[in-house]
């Protein structure tokens, strides 16, 4: 029997899963894998584009990245054990590469595992999925965007790897419709340089707000105000950046905050997060919205069991890369390896009632993850659990590196990207980049690698 597998999305999660199918091709049951990707090439969010809104086919633009984006975490925390940065670039490189360097590394990893261009059907967007309870099969309707044609195929397993950082969460603020400046979500930011000399209000208090505030500072914004809902980011900000409580009302260019203060701004950037959004899935199989570390309905945060109200069981459904994240590339790889191993029958999962009990127990643990240290420890434990399930022996534990990273940010939010770390696999220290991040205005691969 050949198991027919559909992968929706060819970003880092989907491509890692394709890589794991290649890695395990001679083990377990035979699989026929089809991967659909709506963009012109694989890469997911890493495909930087000037476009916002909709693309040339009228599809929502997936990209949420921007020019001059540098990693906000050490590359040593996302390095693949079987394909290191040294393997790819032929030498050690600094710990905080720009977008283009990280994307090049990803492409090298996919090539290393034998994933080819023809393994992904690009410019194919999944429009609808239906599930047959009797046959436990998925019927997937797909639009070929270039030809304008719909196709329909039946699959035994469905892997949703379409990401959850591309559909903006946009809260409403009184008066924003008549704001006399530019209002936008961070999803549409492409170049912080356009705000040089401007007064900018950043709404949000997580990684997007933090990084975009730093980008604006780096490229010469006159003033950056960060408006938080529950708690300050709390870093030692430079003089141009300060934090205020939540925005409550806008009049003209004047923004009023919860503590009674106000200020005039030229632009508002909403760094208010993203939504889980799966318009192609029936509601009973759709993962509820919520950026948490332990997801509802998913055993090991991967395999669907339809636990919550209104959901149905479909253990042939898998989601990848949908949790909140400290670990990224290696977690996507491990989730892909876990899903592939289950699909091919290499590992067996417990009985349904045991899986459901585990899902509910871990989901309840989210309430205890009240600071970044607990969150890091929790996800490190999750990675160890995946390793145990798979009998995976390579070391993936970056917990101590993440703690160092947090401390470096607390020490100096401007210079933390100038720090260096040691590879878990080569045991080499990364070199210091000759130009401090705040003065590094060339984010090209060529400039970074040759520096």
Coordinates of C-alpha atoms in Angstrom, one line a residue:
X1 CA 0.0 0.0 0.0
X2 CA 1.3 3.5 -0.9
X3 CA 0.2 6.2 1.5
X4 CA -0.8 9.4 -0.3
X5 CA 0.4 12.5 1.6
X6 CA -0.5 16.1 1.0
X7 CA 1.7 18.9 2.4
X8 CA 0.1 22.4 2.4
X9 CA 2.9 25.0 2.4
X10 CA 6.6 24.9 1.5
X11 CA 8.0 27.2 4.1
X12 CA 10.6 26.0 6.7
X13 CA 8.1 23.5 8.2
X14 CA 6.9 22.0 5.0
X15 CA 10.3 21.8 3.4
X16 CA 11.8 20.2 6.5
X17 CA 9.0 17.6 6.3
X18 CA 9.9 16.9 2.6
X19 CA 13.5 16.6 3.7
X20 CA 12.5 14.0 6.4
X21 CA 10.5 12.0 3.8
X22 CA 13.7 11.9 1.7
X23 CA 15.7 10.9 4.8
X24 CA 13.4 8.0 5.6
X25 CA 12.5 7.0 2.1
X26 CA 13.8 3.4 2.6
X27 CA 12.1 2.9 5.9
X28 CA 8.5 2.1 6.8
X29 CA 5.6 2.2 4.3
X30 CA 6.0 3.8 0.9
X31 CA 4.6 7.3 0.6
X32 CA 3.7 9.4 -2.4
X33 CA 4.1 13.0 -1.3
X34 CA 2.6 16.1 -3.0
X35 CA 3.5 19.6 -1.7
X36 CA 1.5 22.6 -2.7
X37 CA 2.9 26.1 -2.3
X38 CA 1.1 29.3 -3.4
X39 CA 4.3 31.4 -3.8
X40 CA 6.7 31.5 -6.7
X41 CA 9.3 29.5 -4.7
X42 CA 9.6 27.6 -1.4
X43 CA 10.6 29.6 1.7
X44 CA 7.4 30.8 3.3
X45 CA 8.0 34.1 5.2
X46 CA 11.7 34.1 4.1
X47 CA 10.6 35.1 0.6
X48 CA 11.0 38.8 0.9
X49 CA 8.8 40.9 -1.5
X50 CA 8.1 44.5 -2.0
X51 CA 4.4 43.7 -2.3
X52 CA 1.8 44.2 0.4
X53 CA -1.9 43.4 0.4
X54 CA -2.4 41.0 -2.5
X55 CA 0.0 39.5 -5.0
X56 CA -0.3 39.5 -8.8
X57 CA -2.9 36.7 -8.6
X58 CA -5.0 38.5 -6.0
X59 CA -3.8 36.2 -3.2
X60 CA -3.0 37.6 0.2
X61 CA 0.8 38.4 0.4
X62 CA 2.4 35.9 2.8
X63 CA 5.6 37.7 3.6
X64 CA 5.9 39.5 7.0
X65 CA 9.6 40.3 6.8
X66 CA 11.3 43.5 5.9
X67 CA 14.6 44.8 4.5
X68 CA 17.6 44.9 6.9
X69 CA 16.1 42.1 9.1
X70 CA 18.8 40.4 11.1
X71 CA 18.2 37.4 13.3
X72 CA 16.9 38.3 16.7
X73 CA 18.3 35.1 18.3
X74 CA 21.7 33.3 18.0
X75 CA 22.0 31.2 14.9
X76 CA 23.5 28.5 17.2
X77 CA 20.0 27.9 18.6
X78 CA 18.6 27.0 15.1
X79 CA 21.6 25.1 13.7
X80 CA 20.9 21.7 12.2
X81 CA 23.2 19.0 13.7
X82 CA 23.6 17.2 10.4
X83 CA 24.2 20.3 8.4
X84 CA 26.0 23.1 10.3
X85 CA 26.6 26.7 9.3
X86 CA 30.3 25.7 8.8
X87 CA 29.2 23.0 6.4
X88 CA 27.2 25.4 4.4
X89 CA 29.5 28.5 4.3
X90 CA 32.8 26.7 4.7
X91 CA 33.8 28.7 7.8
X92 CA 32.4 30.1 11.1
X93 CA 30.2 33.2 10.7
X94 CA 28.9 35.6 13.3
X95 CA 26.0 34.6 15.5
X96 CA 23.3 37.1 14.2
X97 CA 23.1 36.8 10.4
X98 CA 20.7 38.9 8.2
X99 CA 17.7 37.4 6.5
X100 CA 19.4 36.5 3.3
X101 CA 22.1 34.5 5.0
X102 CA 19.6 32.5 7.0
X103 CA 17.5 31.8 3.9
X104 CA 20.6 30.6 2.0
X105 CA 21.4 28.2 4.9
X106 CA 17.8 26.8 4.8
X107 CA 18.0 26.3 1.0
X108 CA 21.3 24.5 1.5
X109 CA 19.8 22.2 4.1
X110 CA 16.9 21.3 1.9
X111 CA 19.4 20.5 -1.0
X112 CA 21.5 18.5 1.4
X113 CA 18.6 16.2 2.0
X114 CA 17.8 15.8 -1.7
X115 CA 14.7 18.0 -1.9
X116 CA 14.4 19.2 -5.5
X117 CA 12.5 21.9 -7.3
X118 CA 10.1 19.5 -8.8
X119 CA 9.1 18.2 -5.3
X120 CA 7.0 21.3 -4.8
X121 CA 4.1 22.5 -6.9
X122 CA 4.6 26.3 -6.7
X123 CA 1.8 28.7 -7.6
X124 CA -0.7 26.2 -6.4
X125 CA -3.0 27.4 -3.6
X126 CA -5.2 25.0 -1.6
X127 CA -8.8 26.2 -1.8
X128 CA -10.7 23.5 0.0
X129 CA -10.3 20.3 2.0
X130 CA -13.1 17.9 2.8
X131 CA -12.8 14.8 5.0
X132 CA -14.6 11.5 4.5
X133 CA -15.2 9.8 7.9
X134 CA -15.9 6.5 6.3
X135 CA -12.7 6.2 4.2
X136 CA -10.6 8.5 6.5
X137 CA -9.4 10.3 3.3
X138 CA -9.0 14.0 2.5
X139 CA -10.2 15.5 -0.8
X140 CA -8.1 18.5 -1.6
X141 CA -9.1 21.1 -4.2
X142 CA -6.3 23.3 -5.5
X143 CA -6.1 26.3 -7.8
X144 CA -3.2 26.4 -10.3
X145 CA -2.7 30.2 -10.2
X146 CA -0.8 30.4 -13.4
X147 CA -3.2 28.5 -15.5
X148 CA -6.3 29.5 -13.6
X149 CA -7.4 25.9 -13.3
X150 CA -8.7 23.9 -10.4
X151 CA -7.6 20.3 -9.7
X152 CA -8.8 17.9 -7.1
X153 CA -6.9 15.0 -5.5
X154 CA -7.6 12.5 -2.8
X155 CA -5.0 11.8 0.0
X156 CA -4.7 9.5 3.0
X157 CA -2.8 12.0 5.1
X158 CA -2.8 15.8 5.3
X159 CA 0.0 17.9 6.7
X160 CA -0.8 21.6 7.3
X161 CA 2.4 23.6 7.2
X162 CA 1.0 27.0 6.0
X163 CA 2.4 28.9 9.0
X164 CA 0.7 31.3 11.5
X165 CA 2.6 34.6 11.1
X166 CA 1.0 35.9 7.9
X167 CA -2.6 36.8 8.8
X168 CA -2.5 40.0 11.0
X169 CA -4.4 40.3 14.2
X170 CA -5.7 43.9 14.0
X171 CA -7.4 45.3 17.1
X172 CA -9.5 48.4 16.7
X173 CA -8.6 51.7 18.4
X174 CA -11.1 54.6 18.6
X175 CA -10.3 57.3 16.0
X176 CA -7.8 55.2 13.9
X177 CA -10.0 55.6 10.8
X178 CA -9.3 59.4 10.9
X179 CA -5.7 59.3 12.0
X180 CA -3.9 62.0 10.1
X181 CA -0.8 59.9 9.4
X182 CA 0.0 56.4 8.2
X183 CA -1.5 53.5 10.1
X184 CA -0.4 50.0 9.2
X185 CA 0.2 46.5 10.6
X186 CA 3.8 45.3 10.9
X187 CA 2.9 42.6 8.3
X188 CA 3.1 45.4 5.7
X189 CA 6.4 47.0 6.9
X190 CA 9.1 46.6 4.2
X191 CA 11.6 49.2 5.0
X192 CA 12.2 51.2 8.2
X193 CA 14.2 53.8 6.3
X194 CA 10.9 55.4 5.1
X195 CA 10.4 56.6 8.7
X196 CA 13.7 58.5 9.1
X197 CA 13.0 61.7 10.9
X198 CA 9.4 60.7 11.8
X199 CA 7.6 60.2 15.1
X200 CA 6.4 56.6 15.3
X201 CA 4.0 54.9 17.7
X202 CA 4.5 51.1 17.9
X203 CA 1.6 49.3 19.4
X204 CA 2.5 45.9 21.0
X205 CA 4.9 44.4 23.5
X206 CA 6.4 41.3 21.9
X207 CA 9.2 40.5 19.5
X208 CA 7.8 42.4 16.5
X209 CA 7.4 45.6 18.6
X210 CA 10.9 45.1 20.0
X211 CA 12.6 44.5 16.7
X212 CA 10.7 47.2 14.7
X213 CA 11.4 49.8 17.4
X214 CA 15.1 48.9 17.1
X215 CA 14.9 49.1 13.3
X216 CA 13.3 52.6 13.5
X217 CA 16.0 53.7 15.9
X218 CA 18.8 52.3 13.7
X219 CA 17.5 54.1 10.7
X220 CA 17.0 57.5 12.3
X221 CA 13.4 57.9 13.4
X222 CA 13.0 61.0 15.5
X223 CA 11.0 59.4 18.3
X224 CA 9.7 55.9 18.9
X225 CA 7.0 55.2 21.5
X226 CA 6.0 51.6 22.4
X227 CA 2.5 51.2 23.7
X228 CA 1.9 48.0 25.7
X229 CA -1.3 46.3 26.8
X230 CA -0.2 44.4 29.9
X231 CA 3.5 44.8 30.6
X232 CA 6.5 46.8 29.4
X233 CA 9.2 45.1 27.4
X234 CA 11.4 46.7 30.1
X235 CA 14.7 47.0 28.3
X236 CA 17.3 49.7 28.8
X237 CA 16.1 51.7 25.8
X238 CA 18.1 54.5 24.2
X239 CA 16.8 58.0 24.7
X240 CA 14.7 58.0 21.6
X241 CA 12.6 55.0 22.6
X242 CA 10.2 54.9 25.5
X243 CA 7.2 52.9 26.6
X244 CA 3.7 53.9 27.6
X245 CA 0.5 52.0 28.5
X246 CA -2.1 51.0 26.0
X247 CA -3.4 53.4 23.3
X248 CA -7.0 54.2 24.0
X249 CA -8.0 57.0 21.5
X250 CA -6.7 58.9 18.5
X251 CA -7.7 62.5 17.6
X252 CA -6.1 63.8 14.4
X253 CA -2.4 63.0 14.9
X254 CA -2.7 62.9 18.7
X255 CA -2.7 59.6 20.4
X256 CA -4.0 59.2 24.0
X257 CA -2.8 56.5 26.3
X258 CA -4.3 54.7 29.4
X259 CA -2.2 56.7 31.9
X260 CA -3.5 60.0 30.7
X261 CA -0.5 61.0 28.6
X262 CA -0.6 61.8 24.9
X263 CA 1.6 62.5 22.0
X264 CA 1.6 63.5 18.3
X265 CA 2.8 60.9 15.7
X266 CA 3.4 60.7 12.0
X267 CA 2.7 56.9 11.8
X268 CA 1.3 54.1 13.8
X269 CA 2.6 50.5 13.4
X270 CA 0.5 47.8 14.9
X271 CA 2.8 45.0 16.1
X272 CA -0.2 43.2 17.5
X273 CA 0.5 39.6 16.3
X274 CA -1.0 37.2 14.0
X275 CA -3.9 34.7 13.8
X276 CA -4.1 31.0 13.0
X277 CA -6.0 31.0 9.8
X278 CA -7.0 28.0 7.7
X279 CA -9.7 29.1 5.3
X280 CA -9.3 25.9 3.3
X281 CA -10.2 23.6 6.2
X282 CA -13.7 22.8 7.6
X283 CA -14.2 24.3 11.0
X284 CA -14.3 20.9 12.7
X285 CA -10.7 20.3 11.6
X286 CA -9.3 23.8 12.0
X287 CA -6.9 24.6 14.8
X288 CA -8.3 27.3 17.1
X289 CA -6.6 30.7 17.2
X290 CA -4.0 31.1 19.9
X291 CA -0.3 31.6 19.9
X292 CA 0.6 29.2 22.8
X293 CA 3.4 26.7 23.5
X294 CA 1.0 23.7 24.1
X295 CA -1.7 23.6 21.5
X296 CA -5.3 22.2 21.9
X297 CA -6.3 19.2 19.8
X298 CA -2.7 18.2 18.8
X299 CA -0.8 15.3 20.3
X300 CA 2.8 16.4 20.5
X301 CA 1.6 19.7 19.0
X302 CA 1.5 17.8 15.7
X303 CA -1.2 15.1 15.3
X304 CA -4.9 16.1 15.3
X305 CA -7.3 14.4 17.8
X306 CA -10.2 16.9 17.8
X307 CA -10.6 17.3 21.5
X308 CA -12.3 20.7 21.9
X309 CA -16.0 21.4 21.4
X310 CA -17.1 21.3 17.7
X311 CA -14.1 19.4 16.5
X312 CA -14.0 16.0 15.0
X313 CA -11.4 13.3 15.1
X314 CA -9.0 12.8 12.1
X315 CA -5.7 11.3 13.2
X316 CA -4.5 11.4 9.6
X317 CA -4.3 15.2 10.0
X318 CA -1.0 16.9 11.1
X319 CA -0.1 20.5 11.8
X320 CA 3.5 21.7 11.8
X321 CA 5.1 24.9 13.2
X322 CA 2.0 26.2 14.9
X323 CA 3.2 26.7 18.4
X324 CA 4.7 29.8 20.0
X325 CA 8.4 29.6 19.4
X326 CA 11.8 29.9 20.9
X327 CA 13.1 26.9 19.0
X328 CA 12.5 27.3 15.2
X329 CA 14.4 25.5 12.5
X330 CA 15.4 22.4 14.6
X331 CA 11.8 22.2 16.0
X332 CA 10.3 22.3 12.6
X333 CA 12.8 19.5 11.6
X334 CA 11.9 17.4 14.6
X335 CA 8.1 17.9 14.1
X336 CA 8.5 16.9 10.5
X337 CA 10.6 13.9 11.5
X338 CA 7.9 12.9 14.1
X339 CA 5.1 13.3 11.6
X340 CA 6.9 11.3 8.9
X341 CA 7.8 8.6 11.3
X342 CA 4.2 8.2 12.4
X343 CA 2.9 8.3 8.8
X344 CA 5.4 5.6 7.7
X345 CA 4.7 3.4 10.7
X346 CA 8.2 3.7 12.1
X347 CA 6.9 4.8 15.5
X348 CA 3.6 4.1 17.1
X349 CA 1.5 6.6 19.1
X350 CA -0.5 5.6 22.2
X351 CA -4.2 4.8 22.3
X352 CA -6.5 7.8 21.6
X353 CA -7.6 8.2 25.3
X354 CA -3.9 8.4 26.3
X355 CA -3.2 11.0 23.6
X356 CA -6.2 13.1 24.6
X357 CA -5.2 13.0 28.2
X358 CA -1.7 14.2 27.3
X359 CA -3.1 17.0 25.1
X360 CA -5.3 18.3 27.9
X361 CA -2.6 18.0 30.5
X362 CA 0.0 20.0 28.4
X363 CA -2.5 22.6 27.3
X364 CA -3.3 23.3 31.0
X365 CA 0.4 23.8 31.6
X366 CA 0.3 27.0 29.5
X367 CA -1.1 28.9 32.5
X368 CA 2.2 28.3 34.3
X369 CA 4.4 29.7 31.6
X370 CA 4.5 33.2 33.1
X371 CA 7.9 34.4 32.0
X372 CA 10.4 33.7 29.3
X373 CA 12.6 31.5 31.4
X374 CA 9.7 29.1 32.0
X375 CA 8.7 29.3 28.4
X376 CA 12.2 28.4 27.3
X377 CA 12.4 25.5 29.7
X378 CA 9.0 24.2 28.6
X379 CA 10.0 24.2 24.9
X380 CA 13.3 22.6 25.7
X381 CA 11.5 19.8 27.5
X382 CA 9.2 19.5 24.4
X383 CA 12.2 19.0 22.2
X384 CA 13.5 16.3 24.5
X385 CA 10.1 14.6 24.4
X386 CA 10.2 14.5 20.6
X387 CA 13.8 13.2 20.7
X388 CA 12.7 10.4 23.1
X389 CA 9.7 9.4 20.9
X390 CA 12.1 9.2 17.9
X391 CA 15.1 7.7 19.7
X392 CA 16.9 10.8 18.3
X393 CA 20.4 11.1 19.8
X394 CA 21.8 14.3 18.5
X395 CA 21.9 17.1 21.1
X396 CA 19.3 19.8 20.4
X397 CA 19.2 21.4 23.9
X398 CA 19.8 25.2 23.6
X399 CA 18.3 26.1 26.9
X400 CA 21.5 27.6 28.3
X401 CA 22.2 29.5 25.1
X402 CA 18.7 31.0 25.3
X403 CA 19.2 32.1 28.9
X404 CA 22.5 33.8 27.9
X405 CA 20.6 35.5 25.0
X406 CA 17.9 36.9 27.4
X407 CA 20.6 38.2 29.7
X408 CA 22.5 39.9 26.9
X409 CA 19.3 41.7 25.8
X410 CA 18.6 42.8 29.4
X411 CA 22.2 44.1 29.6
X412 CA 22.0 46.1 26.4
X413 CA 19.2 45.8 23.9
X414 CA 21.3 47.7 21.3
X415 CA 24.4 45.6 21.4
X416 CA 23.1 42.1 22.1
X417 CA 23.4 41.2 18.4
X418 CA 27.1 41.8 18.6
X419 CA 27.6 38.9 21.0
X420 CA 29.1 35.5 20.0
X421 CA 28.2 32.0 20.9
X422 CA 29.7 28.5 20.5
X423 CA 28.2 25.9 18.1
X424 CA 26.8 22.9 19.8
X425 CA 28.2 20.7 16.9
X426 CA 31.5 22.2 15.7
X427 CA 32.3 23.5 19.2
X428 CA 33.8 26.6 17.5
X429 CA 33.1 30.1 18.8
X430 CA 31.5 32.4 16.2
X431 CA 33.6 35.3 15.1
X432 CA 32.8 39.0 16.0
X433 CA 31.4 40.9 13.0
X434 CA 33.6 43.9 12.4
X435 CA 30.6 46.3 12.2
X436 CA 28.3 46.6 15.2
X437 CA 24.7 45.8 14.3
X438 CA 23.5 49.3 14.9
X439 CA 25.9 50.6 12.3
X440 CA 25.6 47.7 9.8
X441 CA 23.5 49.0 6.9
X442 CA 24.3 46.3 4.3
X443 CA 22.2 43.2 5.0
X444 CA 23.3 41.3 1.9
X445 CA 24.7 37.8 2.1
X446 CA 27.8 38.8 0.2
X447 CA 28.7 41.7 2.6
X448 CA 28.0 39.6 5.7
X449 CA 30.0 36.5 4.7
X450 CA 33.0 38.5 3.3
X451 CA 33.3 40.8 6.3

